[in-house]
PDB file of C-alpha atoms in Angstrom:
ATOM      1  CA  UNK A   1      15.595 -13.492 -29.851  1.00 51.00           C
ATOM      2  CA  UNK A   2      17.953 -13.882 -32.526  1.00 49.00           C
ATOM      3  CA  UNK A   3      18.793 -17.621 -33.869  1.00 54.00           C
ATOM      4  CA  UNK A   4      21.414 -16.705 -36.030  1.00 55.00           C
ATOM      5  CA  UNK A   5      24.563 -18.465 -35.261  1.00 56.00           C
ATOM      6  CA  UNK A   6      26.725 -15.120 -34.652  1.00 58.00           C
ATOM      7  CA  UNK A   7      26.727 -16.290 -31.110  1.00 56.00           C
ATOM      8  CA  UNK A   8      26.137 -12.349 -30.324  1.00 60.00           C
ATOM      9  CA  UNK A   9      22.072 -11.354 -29.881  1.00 55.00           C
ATOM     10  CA  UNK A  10      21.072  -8.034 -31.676  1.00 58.00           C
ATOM     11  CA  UNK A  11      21.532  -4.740 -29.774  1.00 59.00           C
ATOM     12  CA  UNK A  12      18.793  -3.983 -27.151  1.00 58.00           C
ATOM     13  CA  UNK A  13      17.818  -7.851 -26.353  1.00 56.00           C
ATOM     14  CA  UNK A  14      18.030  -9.519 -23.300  1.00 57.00           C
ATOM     15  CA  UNK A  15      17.023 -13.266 -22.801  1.00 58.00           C
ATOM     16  CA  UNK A  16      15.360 -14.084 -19.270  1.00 54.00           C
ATOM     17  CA  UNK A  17      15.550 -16.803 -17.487  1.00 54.00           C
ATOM     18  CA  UNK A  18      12.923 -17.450 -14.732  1.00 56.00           C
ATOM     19  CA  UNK A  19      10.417 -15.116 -16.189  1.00 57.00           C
ATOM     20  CA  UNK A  20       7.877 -12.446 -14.236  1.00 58.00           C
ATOM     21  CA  UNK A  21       6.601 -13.991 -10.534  1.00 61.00           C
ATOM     22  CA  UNK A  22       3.454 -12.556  -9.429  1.00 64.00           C
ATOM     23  CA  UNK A  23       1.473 -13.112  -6.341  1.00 66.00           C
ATOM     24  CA  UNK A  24      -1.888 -11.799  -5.341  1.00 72.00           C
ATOM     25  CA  UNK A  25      -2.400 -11.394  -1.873  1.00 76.00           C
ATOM     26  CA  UNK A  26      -5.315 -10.014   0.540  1.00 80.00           C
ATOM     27  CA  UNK A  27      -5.561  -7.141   2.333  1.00 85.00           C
ATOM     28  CA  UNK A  28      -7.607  -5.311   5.209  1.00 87.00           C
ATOM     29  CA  UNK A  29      -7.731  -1.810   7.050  1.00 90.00           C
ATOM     30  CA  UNK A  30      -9.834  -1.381   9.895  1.00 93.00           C
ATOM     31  CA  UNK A  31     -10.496   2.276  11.922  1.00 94.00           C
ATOM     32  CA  UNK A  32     -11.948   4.083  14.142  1.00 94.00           C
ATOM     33  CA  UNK A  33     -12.667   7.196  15.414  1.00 94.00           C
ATOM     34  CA  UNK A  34     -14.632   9.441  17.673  1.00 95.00           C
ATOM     35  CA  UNK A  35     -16.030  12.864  17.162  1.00 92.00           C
ATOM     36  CA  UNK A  36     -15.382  15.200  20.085  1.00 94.00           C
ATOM     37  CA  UNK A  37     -18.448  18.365  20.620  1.00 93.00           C
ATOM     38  CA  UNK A  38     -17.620  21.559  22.127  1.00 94.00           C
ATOM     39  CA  UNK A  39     -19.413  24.333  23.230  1.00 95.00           C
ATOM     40  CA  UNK A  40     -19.561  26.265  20.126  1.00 94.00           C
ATOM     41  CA  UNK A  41     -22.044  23.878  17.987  1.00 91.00           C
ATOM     42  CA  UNK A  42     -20.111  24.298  14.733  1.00 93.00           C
ATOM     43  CA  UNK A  43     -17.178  23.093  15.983  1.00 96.00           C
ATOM     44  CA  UNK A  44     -16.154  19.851  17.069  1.00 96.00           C
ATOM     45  CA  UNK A  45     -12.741  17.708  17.174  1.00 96.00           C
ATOM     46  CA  UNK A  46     -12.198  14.626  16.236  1.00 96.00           C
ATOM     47  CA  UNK A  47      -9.252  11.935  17.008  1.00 96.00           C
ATOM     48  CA  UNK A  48      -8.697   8.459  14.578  1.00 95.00           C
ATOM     49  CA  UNK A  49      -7.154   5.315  14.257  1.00 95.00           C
ATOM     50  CA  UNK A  50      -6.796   2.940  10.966  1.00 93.00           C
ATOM     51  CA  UNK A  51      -4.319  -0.256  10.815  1.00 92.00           C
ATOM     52  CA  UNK A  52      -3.978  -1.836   7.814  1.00 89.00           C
ATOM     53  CA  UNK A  53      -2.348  -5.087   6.502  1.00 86.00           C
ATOM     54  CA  UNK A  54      -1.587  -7.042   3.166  1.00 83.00           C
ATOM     55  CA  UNK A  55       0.076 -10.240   2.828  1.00 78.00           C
ATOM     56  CA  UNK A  56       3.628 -11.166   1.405  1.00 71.00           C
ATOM     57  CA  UNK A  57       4.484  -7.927  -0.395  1.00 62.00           C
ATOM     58  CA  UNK A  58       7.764 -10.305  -1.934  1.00 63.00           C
ATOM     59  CA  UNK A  59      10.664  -7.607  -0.360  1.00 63.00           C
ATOM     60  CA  UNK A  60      11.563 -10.415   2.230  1.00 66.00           C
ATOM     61  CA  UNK A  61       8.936  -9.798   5.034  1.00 66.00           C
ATOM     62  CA  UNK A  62       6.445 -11.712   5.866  1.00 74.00           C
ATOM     63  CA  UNK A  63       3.729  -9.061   5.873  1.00 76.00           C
ATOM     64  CA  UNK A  64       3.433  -5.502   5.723  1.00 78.00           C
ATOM     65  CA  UNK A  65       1.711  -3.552   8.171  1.00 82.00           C
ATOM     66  CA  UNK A  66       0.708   0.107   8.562  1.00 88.00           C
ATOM     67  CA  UNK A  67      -0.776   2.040  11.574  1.00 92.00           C
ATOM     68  CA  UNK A  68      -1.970   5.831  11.569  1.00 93.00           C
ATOM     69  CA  UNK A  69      -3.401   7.763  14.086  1.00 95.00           C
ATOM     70  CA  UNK A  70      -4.653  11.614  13.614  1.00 96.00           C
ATOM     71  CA  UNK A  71      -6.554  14.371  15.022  1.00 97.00           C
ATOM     72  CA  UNK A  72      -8.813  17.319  13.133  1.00 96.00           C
ATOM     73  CA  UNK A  73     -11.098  20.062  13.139  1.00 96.00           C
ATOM     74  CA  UNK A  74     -14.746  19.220  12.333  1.00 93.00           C
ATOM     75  CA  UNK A  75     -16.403  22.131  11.464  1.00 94.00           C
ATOM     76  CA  UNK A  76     -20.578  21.668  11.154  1.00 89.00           C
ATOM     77  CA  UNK A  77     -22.638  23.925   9.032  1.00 88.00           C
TER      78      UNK A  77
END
């Protein structure tokens, strides 16, 4: 910040007013899945689930929220 009485601040300097905001939040994810045998023993499927949540991310929503659900080969050796 430039005090000079110019009344023009020096190339490349802003002045802010209200500053950085920050908020810490929580957040939890929660799952589940189930493995799935066949009859060849080193192969297998298996089928998920996983939600998660954190609080006031600050883009005008109350909370975000995410929920996946996938499938896979499991392959035992």
């Amino acid at each position: 910040m430039n005090l000079r009485r110019r009344g023009k601040e020096p190339p490349g300097q802003k002045i802010l007013d209200g500053g950085v905001v920050s908020r810490t939040t929580g957040a939890y994810q929660i799952g589940g899945g189930i493995d799935i045998k066949t009859p060849i023993p080193a192969l297998g499927f298996r089928v998920q689930t996983r939600h998660f949540l954190t609080g006031d991310p600050g883009f005008g929503f109350r909370n975000h929220q995410t929920a996946s659900a996938g499938a896979g080969i499991v392959l035992r050796f």
